[in-house]
CSV table of C-alpha atoms in Angstrom, one decimal:
chain,number,residue,atom,x,y,z
A,1,GLU,CA,-8.6,42.4,-9.9
A,2,THR,CA,-8.4,39.6,-12.4
A,3,GLY,CA,-10.9,38.9,-15.1
A,4,VAL,CA,-12.4,36.2,-12.9
A,5,THR,CA,-14.4,37.4,-9.9
A,6,GLN,CA,-15.4,35.2,-7.0
A,7,THR,CA,-17.8,36.1,-4.2
A,8,PRO,CA,-17.8,35.9,-1.3
A,9,ARG,CA,-14.1,36.1,-0.4
A,10,HIS,CA,-14.7,34.5,3.0
A,11,LEU,CA,-17.5,32.3,4.2
A,12,VAL,CA,-18.1,30.6,7.6
A,13,MET,CA,-21.0,28.2,7.6
A,14,GLY,CA,-22.4,25.6,9.9
A,15,MET,CA,-22.8,22.0,8.9
A,16,THR,CA,-26.5,22.4,8.5
A,17,ASN,CA,-26.4,25.6,6.4
A,18,LYS,CA,-27.0,26.0,2.7
A,19,LYS,CA,-24.8,28.6,0.9
A,20,SER,CA,-23.6,29.3,-2.6
A,21,LEU,CA,-20.3,30.4,-4.1
A,22,LYS,CA,-20.4,32.6,-7.2
A,23,CYS,CA,-17.9,33.0,-10.0
A,24,GLU,CA,-18.1,35.4,-12.9
A,25,GLN,CA,-15.6,35.8,-15.8
A,26,HIS,CA,-15.3,38.7,-18.2
A,27,LEU,CA,-12.8,37.2,-20.6
A,28,GLY,CA,-15.0,35.6,-23.2
A,29,HIS,CA,-13.9,32.1,-22.2
A,30,ASN,CA,-16.1,29.2,-22.8
A,31,ALA,CA,-14.9,26.7,-20.2
A,32,MET,CA,-15.1,27.1,-16.4
A,33,TYR,CA,-13.8,25.0,-13.5
A,34,TRP,CA,-14.1,24.6,-9.8
A,35,TYR,CA,-11.0,23.6,-7.9
A,36,LYS,CA,-10.5,22.9,-4.2
A,37,GLN,CA,-7.2,24.0,-2.6
A,38,SER,CA,-6.3,22.5,0.8
A,39,ALA,CA,-3.2,23.1,2.8
A,40,LYS,CA,-0.3,20.8,1.7
A,41,LYS,CA,-2.3,19.2,-1.1
A,42,PRO,CA,-2.3,19.8,-4.8
A,43,LEU,CA,-5.2,21.6,-6.4
A,44,GLU,CA,-8.1,19.2,-6.8
A,45,LEU,CA,-10.3,19.5,-9.8
A,46,MET,CA,-14.0,19.3,-8.9
A,47,PHE,CA,-16.1,20.2,-11.9
A,48,VAL,CA,-15.6,21.3,-15.5
A,49,TYR,CA,-18.1,23.1,-17.8
A,50,ASN,CA,-17.7,23.6,-21.5
A,51,PHE,CA,-20.3,25.9,-23.1
A,52,LYS,CA,-22.5,25.5,-20.0
A,53,GLU,CA,-22.4,21.7,-20.2
A,54,GLN,CA,-20.8,19.8,-17.4
A,55,THR,CA,-18.1,17.6,-18.9
A,56,GLU,CA,-16.5,16.3,-15.7
A,57,ASN,CA,-17.5,15.6,-12.2
A,58,ASN,CA,-14.4,14.4,-10.4
A,59,SER,CA,-16.1,12.1,-7.9
A,60,VAL,CA,-17.2,15.0,-5.8
A,61,PRO,CA,-19.7,14.3,-3.0
A,62,SER,CA,-23.3,15.3,-3.7
A,63,ARG,CA,-23.2,18.0,-1.0
A,64,PHE,CA,-21.4,20.1,-3.6
A,65,SER,CA,-23.8,21.0,-6.5
A,66,PRO,CA,-22.5,23.1,-9.4
A,67,GLU,CA,-24.6,25.3,-11.7
A,68,CYS,CA,-23.6,27.0,-14.9
A,69,PRO,CA,-26.4,29.1,-16.3
A,70,ASN,CA,-24.3,30.6,-19.1
A,71,SER,CA,-20.6,30.8,-20.2
A,72,SER,CA,-19.8,33.7,-17.9
A,73,HIS,CA,-21.3,32.5,-14.6
A,74,LEU,CA,-20.6,29.5,-12.4
A,75,PHE,CA,-22.1,28.7,-9.0
A,76,LEU,CA,-21.2,26.1,-6.4
A,77,HIS,CA,-24.1,25.3,-4.1
A,78,LEU,CA,-23.2,23.9,-0.7
A,79,HIS,CA,-25.3,22.0,1.8
A,80,THR,CA,-24.6,19.8,4.9
A,81,LEU,CA,-20.9,20.2,4.6
A,82,GLN,CA,-18.3,18.6,6.8
A,83,PRO,CA,-15.4,20.3,8.6
A,84,GLU,CA,-13.0,18.6,6.3
A,85,ASP,CA,-14.6,20.6,3.4
A,86,SER,CA,-12.9,23.7,4.8
A,87,ALA,CA,-10.6,24.9,2.1
A,88,LEU,CA,-10.0,27.6,-0.5
A,89,TYR,CA,-12.4,27.1,-3.5
A,90,LEU,CA,-11.0,28.5,-6.7
A,91,CYS,CA,-12.9,29.2,-9.9
A,92,ALA,CA,-11.0,29.2,-13.2
A,93,SER,CA,-11.9,29.8,-16.8
A,94,SER,CA,-10.2,29.2,-20.2
A,95,PHE,CA,-10.8,28.8,-23.9
A,96,MET,CA,-12.0,25.4,-24.7
A,97,THR,CA,-9.3,24.7,-27.2
A,98,GLY,CA,-5.6,25.2,-26.6
A,99,ALA,CA,-6.5,26.2,-23.1
A,100,VAL,CA,-3.8,24.4,-21.3
A,101,THR,CA,-0.9,26.1,-23.0
A,102,ASN,CA,-1.4,29.1,-25.1
A,103,TYR,CA,-3.7,30.9,-22.7
A,104,GLY,CA,-3.6,28.9,-19.5
A,105,TYR,CA,-6.3,29.0,-16.9
A,106,THR,CA,-7.3,32.3,-15.4
A,107,PHE,CA,-8.1,31.8,-11.7
A,108,GLY,CA,-10.2,33.9,-9.4
A,109,SER,CA,-8.9,34.9,-6.0
A,110,GLY,CA,-11.0,32.2,-4.4
A,111,THR,CA,-13.5,31.8,-1.5
A,112,ARG,CA,-12.0,30.8,1.8
A,113,LEU,CA,-14.6,28.5,3.3
A,114,THR,CA,-14.7,27.4,6.9
A,115,VAL,CA,-17.2,24.8,8.1
A,116,VAL,CA,-17.9,24.8,11.8
B,1,GLN,CA,3.9,7.2,-6.3
B,2,LYS,CA,2.0,10.4,-6.8
B,3,GLU,CA,1.7,11.7,-10.3
B,4,VAL,CA,3.4,15.0,-9.6
B,5,GLU,CA,5.8,15.6,-6.7
B,6,GLN,CA,6.8,19.0,-5.5
B,7,ASP,CA,8.6,19.9,-2.3
B,8,PRO,CA,6.3,22.3,-0.4
B,9,GLY,CA,9.2,24.1,1.3
B,10,PRO,CA,9.1,26.7,2.7
B,11,LEU,CA,12.2,28.0,0.8
B,12,SER,CA,13.8,31.2,2.1
B,13,VAL,CA,16.5,33.0,0.2
B,14,PRO,CA,18.2,36.5,0.3
B,15,GLU,CA,17.4,39.1,-2.3
B,16,GLY,CA,19.5,38.6,-5.4
B,17,ALA,CA,19.9,34.9,-5.0
B,18,ILE,CA,19.2,32.4,-7.8
B,19,VAL,CA,16.2,30.3,-6.9
B,20,SER,CA,15.7,26.8,-8.2
B,21,LEU,CA,12.2,25.2,-8.0
B,22,ASN,CA,11.6,21.6,-9.1
B,23,CYS,CA,9.0,19.0,-9.8
B,24,THR,CA,9.2,15.4,-10.7
B,25,TYR,CA,6.5,13.3,-12.3
B,26,SER,CA,5.7,9.7,-13.1
B,27,ASN,CA,3.5,9.9,-16.2
B,28,SER,CA,5.6,9.8,-19.3
B,29,ALA,CA,2.7,11.0,-21.4
B,30,PHE,CA,2.9,14.5,-20.0
B,31,GLN,CA,4.0,16.9,-22.8
B,32,TYR,CA,2.9,20.3,-21.6
B,33,PHE,CA,4.5,21.8,-18.5
B,34,MET,CA,3.5,25.0,-16.7
B,35,TRP,CA,4.5,27.1,-13.8
B,36,TYR,CA,1.9,29.1,-11.9
B,37,ARG,CA,2.6,31.7,-9.3
B,38,GLN,CA,0.2,32.3,-6.4
B,39,TYR,CA,0.5,35.3,-4.1
B,40,SER,CA,-1.1,35.2,-0.7
B,41,ARG,CA,-4.9,35.6,-0.8
B,42,LYS,CA,-4.9,35.4,-4.6
B,43,GLY,CA,-5.5,32.7,-7.2
B,44,PRO,CA,-2.7,31.1,-9.2
B,45,GLU,CA,-1.6,33.0,-12.4
B,46,LEU,CA,0.2,31.4,-15.3
B,47,LEU,CA,3.9,32.3,-15.3
B,48,MET,CA,5.5,30.1,-17.9
B,49,TYR,CA,4.8,27.1,-20.1
B,50,THR,CA,7.0,24.8,-22.1
B,51,TYR,CA,6.2,22.0,-24.5
B,52,SER,CA,8.2,18.8,-24.4
B,53,SER,CA,11.8,19.0,-23.5
B,54,GLY,CA,14.0,22.1,-23.5
B,55,ASN,CA,14.4,25.5,-22.0
B,56,LYS,CA,12.4,28.7,-22.2
B,57,GLU,CA,13.4,32.0,-20.9
B,58,ASP,CA,11.3,35.1,-20.0
B,59,GLY,CA,13.2,37.9,-18.3
B,60,ARG,CA,14.5,36.6,-14.9
B,61,PHE,CA,12.7,33.3,-15.3
B,62,THR,CA,13.8,30.2,-17.0
B,63,ALA,CA,11.8,27.0,-17.3
B,64,GLN,CA,13.5,23.7,-18.0
B,65,VAL,CA,12.1,20.3,-18.9
B,66,ASP,CA,14.0,17.1,-18.9
B,67,LYS,CA,11.6,14.4,-20.1
B,68,SER,CA,14.1,11.6,-19.9
B,69,SER,CA,14.4,12.2,-16.1
B,70,LYS,CA,10.8,13.3,-15.7
B,71,TYR,CA,12.0,16.5,-14.1
B,72,ILE,CA,11.1,20.1,-14.6
B,73,SER,CA,12.6,23.2,-13.1
B,74,LEU,CA,12.0,26.9,-12.7
B,75,PHE,CA,14.9,29.2,-12.1
B,76,ILE,CA,14.6,32.8,-10.9
B,77,ARG,CA,17.6,35.0,-11.3
B,78,ASP,CA,18.2,38.1,-9.2
B,79,SER,CA,15.3,37.2,-7.0
B,80,GLN,CA,13.3,40.1,-5.5
B,81,PRO,CA,11.0,40.3,-2.4
B,82,SER,CA,8.1,40.6,-4.9
B,83,ASP,CA,8.9,37.1,-6.1
B,84,SER,CA,7.7,35.8,-2.6
B,85,ALA,CA,4.8,33.6,-3.4
B,86,THR,CA,3.8,29.9,-3.8
B,87,TYR,CA,4.9,28.4,-7.1
B,88,LEU,CA,2.9,25.5,-8.5
B,89,CYS,CA,4.0,23.3,-11.3
B,90,ALA,CA,1.3,21.8,-13.6
B,91,MET,CA,1.4,19.4,-16.5
B,92,SER,CA,-0.8,17.8,-19.0
B,93,ALA,CA,-0.7,15.1,-21.6
B,94,ASN,CA,-3.2,16.7,-23.9
B,95,TYR,CA,-3.3,20.0,-25.7
B,96,GLY,CA,-6.9,20.8,-25.0
B,97,GLY,CA,-7.3,21.8,-21.4
B,98,SER,CA,-11.1,21.9,-21.3
B,99,GLN,CA,-11.2,18.3,-20.1
B,100,GLY,CA,-9.7,19.4,-16.8
B,101,ASN,CA,-6.6,17.2,-17.3
B,102,LEU,CA,-4.1,19.7,-15.8
B,103,ILE,CA,-2.3,18.0,-12.9
B,104,PHE,CA,-0.9,20.3,-10.3
B,105,GLY,CA,1.9,19.9,-7.8
B,106,LYS,CA,1.4,20.9,-4.1
B,107,GLY,CA,3.3,24.2,-4.6
B,108,THR,CA,6.5,25.5,-3.1
B,109,LYS,CA,6.3,28.5,-0.9
B,110,LEU,CA,9.2,30.9,-1.6
B,111,SER,CA,10.2,33.8,0.6
B,112,VAL,CA,12.8,36.3,-0.7
B,113,LYS,CA,14.3,38.4,2.2
B,114,PRO,CA,15.5,42.0,1.6
C-alpha cells in the first residue's frame, strides 16, 4: 500500500444519492489533489489544496464538493451525479515546493465510481 | 492541437524487447518532464523525471527530451512481463507543482509477453 490511502476502492451510486470519497496521506506532504481519470482521456485535475486552503478549482461542477480539514485528509463529497461522472477518482499529495520534480506526486489507488 | 499527445496503444512486445514510448507537446514553456507508471487497479507512480533537454538513465529505463522537436521518449531495455502497465507522460512549465500545473498525456498501455 502506498502512503496515500483512498476509500472506498469501489462505489456504485444512483444519481440522487449523496456519498463521500476519502483520502488520507501519511507522508508529511502539505499539498493534496483530486484528479479524475476516464478511459482514453488524460488525467484531469479537479482541485488543489495547499496547507488546507483550496488554491485551484478547475471548473468542476458544483455536484463535486471538496473538503480538506487538515493537511493529511481530503474528502470529495458527491451529490446528484450524472452517468458521465463515472470514472476513477485519484487523490495525490506532494510537498508544496519542488513537488513536480524532486518528489513528484504520490497517488492513491483511486476510487472506481459508477453512477447508475 | 492538444497540449500533450500520447498514443494510447495498446502496445504488445515480447519479453526482452526494447520498448519506445513517446509524447509530443505544443507548449514550448514546458521544462520539466516526467514519466509515471500505472499498474492495473493502482494509482500512477513517478518513474523518471528530466529537466530541459537531454537524457537520463536509471537501470533499464532511459528518458530523453528533445525540446527543439517538442518530443519526449521513454526507452525500456530488456523488457519484462512486470513492466506491463500504462505509462503516462507528464510535463510542467513551473518548478512548483502545488499549483496543479502538471499536464498529463492519455497514457500508453504496454503489455510484455513472456
